[in-house]
């Protein structure tokens, strides 16, 4: 593999809710602070989300014990309501998210370029855990 090429990983889930409702709660900052976490010992304390092409987003991620925090931020490249979101993370990695409706459910397929610090398995598990939290949040609350 070329040194500059990145490995692409994919996570997916099916949310038993219509695509319009799924899209709304995926992108609403008041919802994101509730569901956007990979484990119970982390939290998202603040979300800024300008959901439009060239709009910025910034999620403040914090370990609940105060030991570590960081901003997950970037810029939207593509936003097609109820269908697709493409963005570039601040470190230059690309992410694409598809919302695929089927009757009263929505399949979410998230493809992202892996970073080079953590193992691919760890990254896949972390992104899948966040997606699973969203599914659980949606199906328990709406």
PDB file of C-alpha atoms in Angstrom:
ATOM      1  CA  UNK A   1       0.000   0.000   0.000  1.00  0.00           C
ATOM      2  CA  UNK A   2       1.166   3.529  -0.777  1.00  0.00           C
ATOM      3  CA  UNK A   3       2.315   5.318   2.367  1.00  0.00           C
ATOM      4  CA  UNK A   4      -0.217   8.100   1.783  1.00  0.00           C
ATOM      5  CA  UNK A   5      -3.185   5.781   1.267  1.00  0.00           C
ATOM      6  CA  UNK A   6      -5.433   5.216   4.222  1.00  0.00           C
ATOM      7  CA  UNK A   7      -7.273   2.066   5.202  1.00  0.00           C
ATOM      8  CA  UNK A   8     -11.043   2.458   4.967  1.00  0.00           C
ATOM      9  CA  UNK A   9     -13.313   0.809   7.542  1.00  0.00           C
ATOM     10  CA  UNK A  10     -17.106   0.456   7.563  1.00  0.00           C
ATOM     11  CA  UNK A  11     -19.620   0.119  10.380  1.00  0.00           C
ATOM     12  CA  UNK A  12     -23.365  -0.294   9.999  1.00  0.00           C
ATOM     13  CA  UNK A  13     -26.614  -0.767  11.832  1.00  0.00           C
ATOM     14  CA  UNK A  14     -30.350  -0.796  11.194  1.00  0.00           C
ATOM     15  CA  UNK A  15     -32.439   1.574  13.287  1.00  0.00           C
ATOM     16  CA  UNK A  16     -36.084   0.580  13.549  1.00  0.00           C
ATOM     17  CA  UNK A  17     -37.260   4.145  12.877  1.00  0.00           C
ATOM     18  CA  UNK A  18     -38.097   6.079   9.696  1.00  0.00           C
ATOM     19  CA  UNK A  19     -35.274   7.902   7.934  1.00  0.00           C
ATOM     20  CA  UNK A  20     -36.632  11.410   8.651  1.00  0.00           C
ATOM     21  CA  UNK A  21     -36.681  10.770  12.404  1.00  0.00           C
ATOM     22  CA  UNK A  22     -33.296   9.027  12.286  1.00  0.00           C
ATOM     23  CA  UNK A  23     -31.725  11.940  10.375  1.00  0.00           C
ATOM     24  CA  UNK A  24     -33.196  14.517  12.774  1.00  0.00           C
ATOM     25  CA  UNK A  25     -31.782  12.908  15.929  1.00  0.00           C
ATOM     26  CA  UNK A  26     -28.449  12.005  14.294  1.00  0.00           C
ATOM     27  CA  UNK A  27     -27.770  15.696  13.616  1.00  0.00           C
ATOM     28  CA  UNK A  28     -29.410  17.539  16.527  1.00  0.00           C
ATOM     29  CA  UNK A  29     -26.794  18.773  19.083  1.00  0.00           C
ATOM     30  CA  UNK A  30     -29.165  18.168  22.035  1.00  0.00           C
ATOM     31  CA  UNK A  31     -29.415  14.513  21.002  1.00  0.00           C
ATOM     32  CA  UNK A  32     -25.760  14.068  20.041  1.00  0.00           C
ATOM     33  CA  UNK A  33     -24.567  14.902  23.575  1.00  0.00           C
ATOM     34  CA  UNK A  34     -26.685  11.990  24.828  1.00  0.00           C
ATOM     35  CA  UNK A  35     -25.761   9.214  22.397  1.00  0.00           C
ATOM     36  CA  UNK A  36     -22.321  10.089  20.966  1.00  0.00           C
ATOM     37  CA  UNK A  37     -20.006   7.945  23.083  1.00  0.00           C
ATOM     38  CA  UNK A  38     -18.158   4.666  22.610  1.00  0.00           C
ATOM     39  CA  UNK A  39     -18.283   3.632  26.285  1.00  0.00           C
ATOM     40  CA  UNK A  40     -19.963   4.533  29.575  1.00  0.00           C
ATOM     41  CA  UNK A  41     -16.785   6.123  30.974  1.00  0.00           C
ATOM     42  CA  UNK A  42     -16.794   8.830  28.254  1.00  0.00           C
ATOM     43  CA  UNK A  43     -19.145  11.678  27.485  1.00  0.00           C
ATOM     44  CA  UNK A  44     -19.754  14.293  24.825  1.00  0.00           C
ATOM     45  CA  UNK A  45     -20.141  17.494  26.802  1.00  0.00           C
ATOM     46  CA  UNK A  46     -20.647  20.049  24.030  1.00  0.00           C
ATOM     47  CA  UNK A  47     -21.677  19.925  20.373  1.00  0.00           C
ATOM     48  CA  UNK A  48     -21.586  22.596  17.700  1.00  0.00           C
ATOM     49  CA  UNK A  49     -23.071  21.420  14.408  1.00  0.00           C
ATOM     50  CA  UNK A  50     -23.515  23.562  11.289  1.00  0.00           C
ATOM     51  CA  UNK A  51     -24.956  20.869   9.017  1.00  0.00           C
ATOM     52  CA  UNK A  52     -24.393  22.263   5.528  1.00  0.00           C
ATOM     53  CA  UNK A  53     -21.656  21.982   2.910  1.00  0.00           C
ATOM     54  CA  UNK A  54     -18.566  23.835   4.228  1.00  0.00           C
ATOM     55  CA  UNK A  55     -20.224  23.983   7.673  1.00  0.00           C
ATOM     56  CA  UNK A  56     -18.137  23.049  10.697  1.00  0.00           C
ATOM     57  CA  UNK A  57     -18.809  20.622  13.532  1.00  0.00           C
ATOM     58  CA  UNK A  58     -17.079  20.273  16.881  1.00  0.00           C
ATOM     59  CA  UNK A  59     -17.841  17.618  19.515  1.00  0.00           C
ATOM     60  CA  UNK A  60     -16.097  17.930  22.904  1.00  0.00           C
ATOM     61  CA  UNK A  61     -15.219  14.399  24.052  1.00  0.00           C
ATOM     62  CA  UNK A  62     -14.205  13.841  27.688  1.00  0.00           C
ATOM     63  CA  UNK A  63     -13.345  10.943  29.953  1.00  0.00           C
ATOM     64  CA  UNK A  64     -15.817  11.186  32.852  1.00  0.00           C
ATOM     65  CA  UNK A  65     -12.958  10.949  35.362  1.00  0.00           C
ATOM     66  CA  UNK A  66     -11.343  14.061  33.826  1.00  0.00           C
ATOM     67  CA  UNK A  67      -8.201  12.205  32.760  1.00  0.00           C
ATOM     68  CA  UNK A  68      -8.413  13.047  29.049  1.00  0.00           C
ATOM     69  CA  UNK A  69     -10.392  15.133  26.572  1.00  0.00           C
ATOM     70  CA  UNK A  70     -10.265  16.166  22.935  1.00  0.00           C
ATOM     71  CA  UNK A  71     -12.284  17.879  20.239  1.00  0.00           C
ATOM     72  CA  UNK A  72     -13.646  15.779  17.394  1.00  0.00           C
ATOM     73  CA  UNK A  73     -14.032  18.384  14.696  1.00  0.00           C
ATOM     74  CA  UNK A  74     -14.151  18.907  10.977  1.00  0.00           C
ATOM     75  CA  UNK A  75     -15.995  20.307   7.991  1.00  0.00           C
ATOM     76  CA  UNK A  76     -18.922  18.976   6.000  1.00  0.00           C
ATOM     77  CA  UNK A  77     -18.191  18.242   2.348  1.00  0.00           C
ATOM     78  CA  UNK A  78     -21.630  16.956   1.366  1.00  0.00           C
ATOM     79  CA  UNK A  79     -25.042  17.047   2.991  1.00  0.00           C
ATOM     80  CA  UNK A  80     -28.031  15.503   1.219  1.00  0.00           C
ATOM     81  CA  UNK A  81     -30.967  15.551   3.643  1.00  0.00           C
ATOM     82  CA  UNK A  82     -32.157  12.114   4.777  1.00  0.00           C
ATOM     83  CA  UNK A  83     -29.604  10.439   2.457  1.00  0.00           C
ATOM     84  CA  UNK A  84     -25.926  11.210   2.899  1.00  0.00           C
ATOM     85  CA  UNK A  85     -23.336  13.128   4.883  1.00  0.00           C
ATOM     86  CA  UNK A  86     -19.703  13.441   3.880  1.00  0.00           C
ATOM     87  CA  UNK A  87     -17.147  15.238   6.009  1.00  0.00           C
ATOM     88  CA  UNK A  88     -13.447  15.734   6.531  1.00  0.00           C
ATOM     89  CA  UNK A  89     -12.092  15.401  10.061  1.00  0.00           C
ATOM     90  CA  UNK A  90      -9.604  18.105  11.132  1.00  0.00           C
ATOM     91  CA  UNK A  91      -6.713  15.630  10.596  1.00  0.00           C
ATOM     92  CA  UNK A  92      -7.706  15.212   6.927  1.00  0.00           C
ATOM     93  CA  UNK A  93      -9.463  11.847   7.109  1.00  0.00           C
ATOM     94  CA  UNK A  94     -12.714  11.421   5.152  1.00  0.00           C
ATOM     95  CA  UNK A  95     -15.991  10.018   6.475  1.00  0.00           C
ATOM     96  CA  UNK A  96     -19.133   9.152   4.508  1.00  0.00           C
ATOM     97  CA  UNK A  97     -22.460   8.231   6.072  1.00  0.00           C
ATOM     98  CA  UNK A  98     -25.420   6.842   4.144  1.00  0.00           C
ATOM     99  CA  UNK A  99     -28.988   6.703   5.467  1.00  0.00           C
ATOM    100  CA  UNK A 100     -30.848   3.993   3.557  1.00  0.00           C
ATOM    101  CA  UNK A 101     -34.626   3.862   4.187  1.00  0.00           C
ATOM    102  CA  UNK A 102     -36.616   0.629   4.115  1.00  0.00           C
ATOM    103  CA  UNK A 103     -40.254   0.676   5.214  1.00  0.00           C
ATOM    104  CA  UNK A 104     -40.130   2.007   8.798  1.00  0.00           C
ATOM    105  CA  UNK A 105     -36.409   1.422   9.367  1.00  0.00           C
ATOM    106  CA  UNK A 106     -33.143   3.077   8.357  1.00  0.00           C
ATOM    107  CA  UNK A 107     -29.852   1.395   7.627  1.00  0.00           C
ATOM    108  CA  UNK A 108     -26.887   3.602   8.523  1.00  0.00           C
ATOM    109  CA  UNK A 109     -23.616   2.780   6.756  1.00  0.00           C
ATOM    110  CA  UNK A 110     -20.606   4.753   7.960  1.00  0.00           C
ATOM    111  CA  UNK A 111     -17.312   4.483   6.076  1.00  0.00           C
ATOM    112  CA  UNK A 112     -14.233   6.190   7.488  1.00  0.00           C
ATOM    113  CA  UNK A 113     -10.524   6.433   6.859  1.00  0.00           C
ATOM    114  CA  UNK A 114      -8.603   4.906   9.742  1.00  0.00           C
ATOM    115  CA  UNK A 115      -5.970   6.834  11.654  1.00  0.00           C
ATOM    116  CA  UNK A 116      -2.516   5.390  12.180  1.00  0.00           C
ATOM    117  CA  UNK A 117      -2.220   5.492  15.975  1.00  0.00           C
ATOM    118  CA  UNK A 118      -4.723   2.882  17.182  1.00  0.00           C
ATOM    119  CA  UNK A 119      -5.269  -0.616  15.809  1.00  0.00           C
ATOM    120  CA  UNK A 120      -7.833  -1.088  13.056  1.00  0.00           C
ATOM    121  CA  UNK A 121      -9.777  -3.451  15.330  1.00  0.00           C
ATOM    122  CA  UNK A 122      -9.930  -0.833  18.089  1.00  0.00           C
ATOM    123  CA  UNK A 123     -11.106   1.855  15.678  1.00  0.00           C
ATOM    124  CA  UNK A 124     -13.734  -0.416  14.124  1.00  0.00           C
ATOM    125  CA  UNK A 125     -15.021  -1.382  17.572  1.00  0.00           C
ATOM    126  CA  UNK A 126     -15.124   2.236  18.770  1.00  0.00           C
ATOM    127  CA  UNK A 127     -17.017   3.580  15.765  1.00  0.00           C
ATOM    128  CA  UNK A 128     -19.397   0.596  15.905  1.00  0.00           C
ATOM    129  CA  UNK A 129     -20.026   1.209  19.621  1.00  0.00           C
ATOM    130  CA  UNK A 130     -21.015   4.817  18.902  1.00  0.00           C
ATOM    131  CA  UNK A 131     -23.343   3.644  16.140  1.00  0.00           C
ATOM    132  CA  UNK A 132     -24.833   1.000  18.465  1.00  0.00           C
ATOM    133  CA  UNK A 133     -25.433   3.697  21.099  1.00  0.00           C
ATOM    134  CA  UNK A 134     -27.334   5.741  18.528  1.00  0.00           C
ATOM    135  CA  UNK A 135     -29.503   2.738  17.611  1.00  0.00           C
ATOM    136  CA  UNK A 136     -30.252   2.076  21.281  1.00  0.00           C
ATOM    137  CA  UNK A 137     -30.997   5.766  21.953  1.00  0.00           C
ATOM    138  CA  UNK A 138     -33.408   5.965  19.005  1.00  0.00           C
ATOM    139  CA  UNK A 139     -35.249   2.739  19.712  1.00  0.00           C
ATOM    140  CA  UNK A 140     -35.643   3.447  23.441  1.00  0.00           C
ATOM    141  CA  UNK A 141     -36.707   7.085  23.153  1.00  0.00           C
ATOM    142  CA  UNK A 142     -38.621   7.674  19.916  1.00  0.00           C
TER     143      UNK A 142
END
